[in-house]
Coordinates of C-alpha atoms in Angstrom, one line a residue:
X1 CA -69.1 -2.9 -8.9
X2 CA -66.8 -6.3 -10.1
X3 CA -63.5 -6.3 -8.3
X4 CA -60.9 -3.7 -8.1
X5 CA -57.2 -5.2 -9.2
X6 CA -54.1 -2.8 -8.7
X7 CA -51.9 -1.6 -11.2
X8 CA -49.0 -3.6 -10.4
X9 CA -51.0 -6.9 -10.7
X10 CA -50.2 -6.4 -14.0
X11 CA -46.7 -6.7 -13.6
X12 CA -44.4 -9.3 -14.4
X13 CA -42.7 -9.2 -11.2
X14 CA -39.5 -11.4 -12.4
X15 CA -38.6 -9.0 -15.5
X16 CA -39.5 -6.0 -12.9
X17 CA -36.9 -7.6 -10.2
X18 CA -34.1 -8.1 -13.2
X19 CA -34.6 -4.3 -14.4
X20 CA -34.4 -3.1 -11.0
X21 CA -31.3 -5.4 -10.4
X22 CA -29.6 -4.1 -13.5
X23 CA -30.6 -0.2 -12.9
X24 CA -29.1 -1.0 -9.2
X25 CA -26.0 -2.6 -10.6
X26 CA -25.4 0.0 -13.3
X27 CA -25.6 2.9 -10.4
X28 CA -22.6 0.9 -8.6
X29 CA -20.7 0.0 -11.8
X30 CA -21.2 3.5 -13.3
X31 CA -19.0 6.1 -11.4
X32 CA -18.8 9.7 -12.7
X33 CA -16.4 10.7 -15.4
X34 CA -14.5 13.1 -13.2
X35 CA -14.4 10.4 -10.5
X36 CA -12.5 8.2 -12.8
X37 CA -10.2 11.0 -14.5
X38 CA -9.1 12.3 -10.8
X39 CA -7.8 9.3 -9.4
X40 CA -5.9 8.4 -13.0
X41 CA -4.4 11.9 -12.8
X42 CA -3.1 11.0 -9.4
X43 CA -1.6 7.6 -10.1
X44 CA 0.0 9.5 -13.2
X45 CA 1.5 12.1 -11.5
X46 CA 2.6 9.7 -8.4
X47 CA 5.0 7.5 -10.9
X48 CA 6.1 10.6 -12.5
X49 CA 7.7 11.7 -9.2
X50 CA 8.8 9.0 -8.7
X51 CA 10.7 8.6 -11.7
X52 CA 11.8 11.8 -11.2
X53 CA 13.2 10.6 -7.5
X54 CA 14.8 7.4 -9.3
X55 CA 16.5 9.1 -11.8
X56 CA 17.9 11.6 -9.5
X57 CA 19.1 9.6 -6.9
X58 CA 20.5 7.1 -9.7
X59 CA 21.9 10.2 -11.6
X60 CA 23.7 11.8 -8.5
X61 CA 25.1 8.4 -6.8
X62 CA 26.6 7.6 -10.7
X63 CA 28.3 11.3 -9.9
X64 CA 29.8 9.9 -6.6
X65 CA 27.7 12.9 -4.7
X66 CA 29.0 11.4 -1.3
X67 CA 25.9 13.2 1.0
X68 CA 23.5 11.7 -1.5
X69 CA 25.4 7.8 -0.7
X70 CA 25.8 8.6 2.4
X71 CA 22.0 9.5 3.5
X72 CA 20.5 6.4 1.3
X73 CA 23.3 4.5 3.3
X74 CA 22.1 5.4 6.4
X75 CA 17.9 5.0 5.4
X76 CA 19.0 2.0 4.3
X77 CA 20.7 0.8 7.2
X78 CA 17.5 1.8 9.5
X79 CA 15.2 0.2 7.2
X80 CA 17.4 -3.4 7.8
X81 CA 17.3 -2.8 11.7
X82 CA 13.1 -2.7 11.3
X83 CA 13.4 -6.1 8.6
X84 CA 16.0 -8.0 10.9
X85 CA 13.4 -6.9 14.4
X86 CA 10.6 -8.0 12.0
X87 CA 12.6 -11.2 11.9
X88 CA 13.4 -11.6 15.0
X89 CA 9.5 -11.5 16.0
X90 CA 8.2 -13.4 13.7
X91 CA 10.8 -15.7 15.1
X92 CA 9.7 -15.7 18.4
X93 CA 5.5 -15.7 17.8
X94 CA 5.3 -19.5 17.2
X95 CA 1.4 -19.1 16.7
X96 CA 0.4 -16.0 18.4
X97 CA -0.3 -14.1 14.7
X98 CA -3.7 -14.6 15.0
X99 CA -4.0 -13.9 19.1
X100 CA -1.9 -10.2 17.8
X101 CA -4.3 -9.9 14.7
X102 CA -7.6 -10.1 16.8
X103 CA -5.9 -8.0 18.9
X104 CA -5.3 -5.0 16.7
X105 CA -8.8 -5.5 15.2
X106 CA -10.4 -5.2 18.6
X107 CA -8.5 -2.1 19.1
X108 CA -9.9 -0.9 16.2
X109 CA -13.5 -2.0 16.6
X110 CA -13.2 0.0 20.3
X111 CA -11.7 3.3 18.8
X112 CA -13.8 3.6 15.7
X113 CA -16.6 1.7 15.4
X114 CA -16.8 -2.0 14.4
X115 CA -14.7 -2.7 11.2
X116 CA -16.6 -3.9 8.3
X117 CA -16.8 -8.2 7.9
X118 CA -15.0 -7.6 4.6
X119 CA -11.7 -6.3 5.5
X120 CA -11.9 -8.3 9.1
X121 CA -12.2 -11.4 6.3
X122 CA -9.1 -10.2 4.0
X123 CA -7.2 -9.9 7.1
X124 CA -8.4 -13.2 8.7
X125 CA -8.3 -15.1 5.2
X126 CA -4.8 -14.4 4.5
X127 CA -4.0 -18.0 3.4
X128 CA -0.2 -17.7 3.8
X129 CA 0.5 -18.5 7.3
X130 CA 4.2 -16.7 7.1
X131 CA 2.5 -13.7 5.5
X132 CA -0.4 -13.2 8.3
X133 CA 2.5 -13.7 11.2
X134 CA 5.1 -11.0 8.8
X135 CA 2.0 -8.5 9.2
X136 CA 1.1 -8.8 12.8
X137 CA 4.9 -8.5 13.4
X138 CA 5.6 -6.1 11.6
X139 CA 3.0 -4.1 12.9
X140 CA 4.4 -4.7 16.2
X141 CA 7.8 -3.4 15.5
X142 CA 6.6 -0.5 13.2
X143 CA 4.6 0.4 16.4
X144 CA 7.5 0.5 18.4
X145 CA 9.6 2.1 15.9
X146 CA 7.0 5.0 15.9
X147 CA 9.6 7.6 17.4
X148 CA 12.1 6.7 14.8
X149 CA 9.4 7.0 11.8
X150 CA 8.4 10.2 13.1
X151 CA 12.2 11.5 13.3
X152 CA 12.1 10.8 9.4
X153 CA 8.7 12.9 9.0
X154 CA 10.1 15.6 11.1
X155 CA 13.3 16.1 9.0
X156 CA 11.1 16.1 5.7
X157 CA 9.1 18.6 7.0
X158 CA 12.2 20.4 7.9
X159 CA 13.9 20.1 4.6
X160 CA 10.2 21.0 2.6
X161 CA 8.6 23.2 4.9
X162 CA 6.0 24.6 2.5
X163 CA 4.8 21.1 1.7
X164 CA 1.8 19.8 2.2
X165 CA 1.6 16.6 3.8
X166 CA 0.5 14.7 0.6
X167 CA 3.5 15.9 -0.8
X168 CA 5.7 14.8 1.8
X169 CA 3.9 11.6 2.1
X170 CA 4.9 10.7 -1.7
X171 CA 8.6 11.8 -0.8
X172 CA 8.1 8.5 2.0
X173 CA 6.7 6.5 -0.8
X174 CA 9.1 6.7 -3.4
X175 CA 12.1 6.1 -0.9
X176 CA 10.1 3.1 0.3
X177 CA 9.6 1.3 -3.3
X178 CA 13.0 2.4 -4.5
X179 CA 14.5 0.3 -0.8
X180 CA 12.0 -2.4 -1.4
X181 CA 13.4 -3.2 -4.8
X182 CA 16.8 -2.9 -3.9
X183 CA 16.5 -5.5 -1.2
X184 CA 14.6 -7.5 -3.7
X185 CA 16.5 -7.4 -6.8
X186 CA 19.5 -10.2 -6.8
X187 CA 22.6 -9.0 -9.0
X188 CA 23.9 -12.7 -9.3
X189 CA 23.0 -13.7 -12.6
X190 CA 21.2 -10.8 -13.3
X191 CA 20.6 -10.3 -17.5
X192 CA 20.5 -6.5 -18.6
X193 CA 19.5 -8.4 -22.0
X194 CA 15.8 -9.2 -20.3
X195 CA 13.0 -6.7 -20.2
X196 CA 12.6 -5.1 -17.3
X197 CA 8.8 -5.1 -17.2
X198 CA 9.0 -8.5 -17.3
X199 CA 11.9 -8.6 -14.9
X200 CA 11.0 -10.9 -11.6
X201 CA 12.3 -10.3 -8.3
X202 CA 12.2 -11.9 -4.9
X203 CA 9.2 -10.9 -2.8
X204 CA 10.4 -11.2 0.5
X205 CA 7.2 -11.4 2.7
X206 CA 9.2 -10.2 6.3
X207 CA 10.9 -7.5 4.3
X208 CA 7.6 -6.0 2.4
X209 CA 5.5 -6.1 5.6
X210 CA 8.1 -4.1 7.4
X211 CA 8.5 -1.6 4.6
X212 CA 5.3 -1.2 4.5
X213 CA 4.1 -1.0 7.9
X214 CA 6.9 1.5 8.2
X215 CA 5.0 3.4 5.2
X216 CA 1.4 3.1 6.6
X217 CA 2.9 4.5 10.1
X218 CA 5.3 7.5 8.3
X219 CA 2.2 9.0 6.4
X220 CA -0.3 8.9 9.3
X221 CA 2.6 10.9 11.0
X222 CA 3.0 13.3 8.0
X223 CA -1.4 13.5 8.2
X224 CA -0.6 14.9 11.8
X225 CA -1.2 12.0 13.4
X226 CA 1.9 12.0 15.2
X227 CA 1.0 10.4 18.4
X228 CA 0.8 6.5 18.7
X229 CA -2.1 6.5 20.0
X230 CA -3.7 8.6 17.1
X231 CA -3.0 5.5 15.2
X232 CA -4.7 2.2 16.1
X233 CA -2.5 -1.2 15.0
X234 CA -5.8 -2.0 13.6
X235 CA -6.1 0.7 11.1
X236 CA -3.0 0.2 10.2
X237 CA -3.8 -3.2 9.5
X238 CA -7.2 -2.8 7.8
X239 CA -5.4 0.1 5.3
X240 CA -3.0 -3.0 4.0
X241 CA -5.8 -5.3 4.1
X242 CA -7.6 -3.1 1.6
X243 CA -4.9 -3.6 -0.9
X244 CA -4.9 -7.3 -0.5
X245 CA -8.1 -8.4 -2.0
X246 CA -7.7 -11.5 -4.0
X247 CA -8.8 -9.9 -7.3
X248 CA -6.1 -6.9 -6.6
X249 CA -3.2 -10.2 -5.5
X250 CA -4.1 -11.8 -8.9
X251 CA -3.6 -8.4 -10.8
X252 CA -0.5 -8.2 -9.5
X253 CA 0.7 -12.0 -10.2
X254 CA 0.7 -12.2 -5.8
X255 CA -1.6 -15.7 -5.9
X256 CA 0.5 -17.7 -3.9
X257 CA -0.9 -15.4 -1.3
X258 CA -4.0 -16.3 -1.2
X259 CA -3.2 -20.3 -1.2
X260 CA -1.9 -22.3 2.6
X261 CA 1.8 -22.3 2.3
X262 CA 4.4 -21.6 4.4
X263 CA 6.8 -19.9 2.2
X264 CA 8.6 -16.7 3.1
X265 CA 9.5 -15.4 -0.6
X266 CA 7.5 -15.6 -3.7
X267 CA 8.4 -14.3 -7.5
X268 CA 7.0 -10.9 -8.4
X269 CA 7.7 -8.8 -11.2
X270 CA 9.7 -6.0 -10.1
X271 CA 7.0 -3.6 -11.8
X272 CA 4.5 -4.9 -9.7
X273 CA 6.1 -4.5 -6.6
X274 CA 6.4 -1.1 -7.2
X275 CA 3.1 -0.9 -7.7
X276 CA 2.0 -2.3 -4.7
X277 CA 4.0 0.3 -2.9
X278 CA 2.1 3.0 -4.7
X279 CA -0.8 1.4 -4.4
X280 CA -0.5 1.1 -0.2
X281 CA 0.9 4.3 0.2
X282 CA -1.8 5.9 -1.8
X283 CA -4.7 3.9 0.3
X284 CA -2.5 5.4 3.3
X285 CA -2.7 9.5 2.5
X286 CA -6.5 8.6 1.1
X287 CA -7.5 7.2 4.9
X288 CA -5.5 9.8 6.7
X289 CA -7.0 12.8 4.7
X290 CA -10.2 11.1 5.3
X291 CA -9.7 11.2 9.3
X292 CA -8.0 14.2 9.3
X293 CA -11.1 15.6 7.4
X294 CA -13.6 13.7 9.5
X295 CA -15.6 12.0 7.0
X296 CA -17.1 8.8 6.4
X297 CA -14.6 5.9 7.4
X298 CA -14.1 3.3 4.6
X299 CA -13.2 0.7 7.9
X300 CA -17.0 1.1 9.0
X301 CA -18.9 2.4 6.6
X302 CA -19.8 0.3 3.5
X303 CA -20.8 3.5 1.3
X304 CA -17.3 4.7 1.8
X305 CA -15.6 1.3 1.5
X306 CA -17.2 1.0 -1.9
X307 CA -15.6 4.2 -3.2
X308 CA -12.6 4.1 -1.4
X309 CA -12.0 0.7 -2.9
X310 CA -13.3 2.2 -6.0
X311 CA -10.4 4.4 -6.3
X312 CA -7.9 1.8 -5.3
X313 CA -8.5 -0.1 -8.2
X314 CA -9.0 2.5 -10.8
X315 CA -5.4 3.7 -9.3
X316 CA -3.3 0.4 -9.8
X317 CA -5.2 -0.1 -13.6
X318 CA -3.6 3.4 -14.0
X319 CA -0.3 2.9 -12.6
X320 CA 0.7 -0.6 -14.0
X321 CA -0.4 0.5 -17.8
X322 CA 2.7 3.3 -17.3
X323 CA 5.3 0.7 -18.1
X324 CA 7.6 2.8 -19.5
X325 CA 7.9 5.0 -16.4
X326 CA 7.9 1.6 -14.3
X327 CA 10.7 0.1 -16.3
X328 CA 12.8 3.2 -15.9
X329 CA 12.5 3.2 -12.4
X330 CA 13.2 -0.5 -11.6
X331 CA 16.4 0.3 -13.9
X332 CA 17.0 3.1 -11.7
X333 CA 17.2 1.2 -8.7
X334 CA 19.5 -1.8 -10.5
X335 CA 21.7 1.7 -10.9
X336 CA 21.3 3.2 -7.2
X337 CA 21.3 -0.5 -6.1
X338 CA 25.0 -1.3 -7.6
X339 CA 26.5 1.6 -6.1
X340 CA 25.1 2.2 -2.5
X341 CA 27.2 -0.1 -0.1
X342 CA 24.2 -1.1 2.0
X343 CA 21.8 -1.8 -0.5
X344 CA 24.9 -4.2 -2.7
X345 CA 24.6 -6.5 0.5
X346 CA 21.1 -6.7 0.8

């Protein structure tokens, strides 16, 4: 009869559990061809319009079109209202960033579902005490600046009627990175002689976080979302957050973030500030189509995190190795930044 031993006692279980690990691990590592190619086709044809959008506005403010320097004027002078309320907030909160934080992510957690312990971490780990308080405000304001971001949306839509919305979402992206350099770029001193990919400007944390607050709100408008309470503070939140992980920060030289300070401007290379405004307006029209199409929500679900953050980082490897398009834009906006009155004084 003797005794009966199974299969698997045969088995060296410590080589099975390392092959099983790595057959795991290739499956997450390993994403489709087509996968990859899409999202790189995006981020390629994302900086091509907007060096298309830079080189137009440069080309016609270097002609003196007075509509074109008067609108960018006027855009400009709104987005400085939002930074100087942002201010003004941030001002005021003393230490209540956190109270408004936990606030908006409660918000969230009641409206969709409890938001996944990694974003909640970016967003509660942001080491730079004057960035956590710019986002919280800035949120604030953006929130209630909703009626003025959709009056943007609505003219767009107006002026492009046949657009889709991801297409009118990119026209609220590129006017967003071309302001955001111009408020950051300081003409004093300023060498034409250095390379412009290497080219570092002044990060201004209360100016970025309204700009891009602003941003996340516009393109949930232009997704249909055009009721504030369509839009949670939270989500709006947790979409940033997504683009702040430390290893994203490091790629784009932002560091100090992640360290205790209490500084409210840090060097970044212009190239990579434009970047980071592609990068969070794409993460913005990739959520919204996601809601708008009812699938799997990358704040709750960690399948969907995975790919959604997938895609973000495949899309900023993309769009910082087109420096050639990113120089020509930040050039662009040294031009459109020289000759519009509002932007000169910023």
């Amino acid at each position: 009869m003797g005794v009966w031993i199974p299969a698997l006692a045969l088995v060296d279980y410590d080589k099975l559990a390392v092959s099983v690990s790595s057959n795991i691990l290739e499956q997450v590592v390993k994403l489709p061809q087509d996968f990859f190619v899409s999202v790189q086709k995006k981020a390629e044809q994302d900086i091509t319009s907007l060096v298309d959008f830079a080189d137009n506005l440069a080309k016609n403010i270097n002609n003196k079109v007075a509509s074109d320097i008067q609108l960018i004027n006027s855009a400009v002078e709104k987005a400085q209202k939002l930074i100087e309320k942002t201010t003004q907030e941030i001002a005021k909160s003393g230490e209540n960033s956190i109270k408004f934080i936990n606030q908006y992510l409660a918000e969230t957690n009641s409206a969709i579902g409890k938001i996944l312990n990694q974003i909640s971490d970016i967003i509660q780990n942001f080491s730079n005490e004057t960035f956590r308080k710019c986002i919280a405000m800035a949120m604030k304001v953006a929130e209630d600046s909703f009626d003025s971001a959709k009056k943007v949306v609505d003219k767009l839509r107006q002026e492009y009627p046949k657009e889709k919305s991801f297409k009118i979402a990119q026209r609220l992206i590129n006017r967003s990175t071309i302001f955001s350099l111009g408020f950051g770029i300081a003409m004093d001193g300023f060498n034409f002689a250095e390379s412009l990919t290497k080219l570092s400007i002044g990060l201004d944390l209360a100016k970025n976080a309204a700009l891009l607050s602003e941003l996340v709100y516009q393109i949930g408008i232009a997704y249909g979302f055009n009721d504030i309470n369509k839009i949670t503070k939270g989500e709006a939140i947790a979409i940033i957050a997504l683009c702040l992980g430390i290893d994203i920060l490091q790629q784009l030289g932002l560091k100090a973030l992640t360290e205790p300070s209490s500084i409210v401007s840090i060097p970044i290379k212009a190239v990579s500030n434009v970047a980071l405004f592609q990068l969070v307006g794409y993460a913005s029209c990739l959520y919204f189509d996601i809601k708008v199409n009812g699938a799997e929500n990358p704040l709750v679900s960690g399948k969907a995190y995975q790919q959604f953050t997938d895609k973000l980082r495949i899309y900023l490897d993309e769009t910082l190795s087109e420096t050639e398009k990113l120089a020509d834009i930040v050039k662009d906006a040294i031009s459109i930044k020289q000759q519009v009155p509002a932007l000169a004084t910023a």
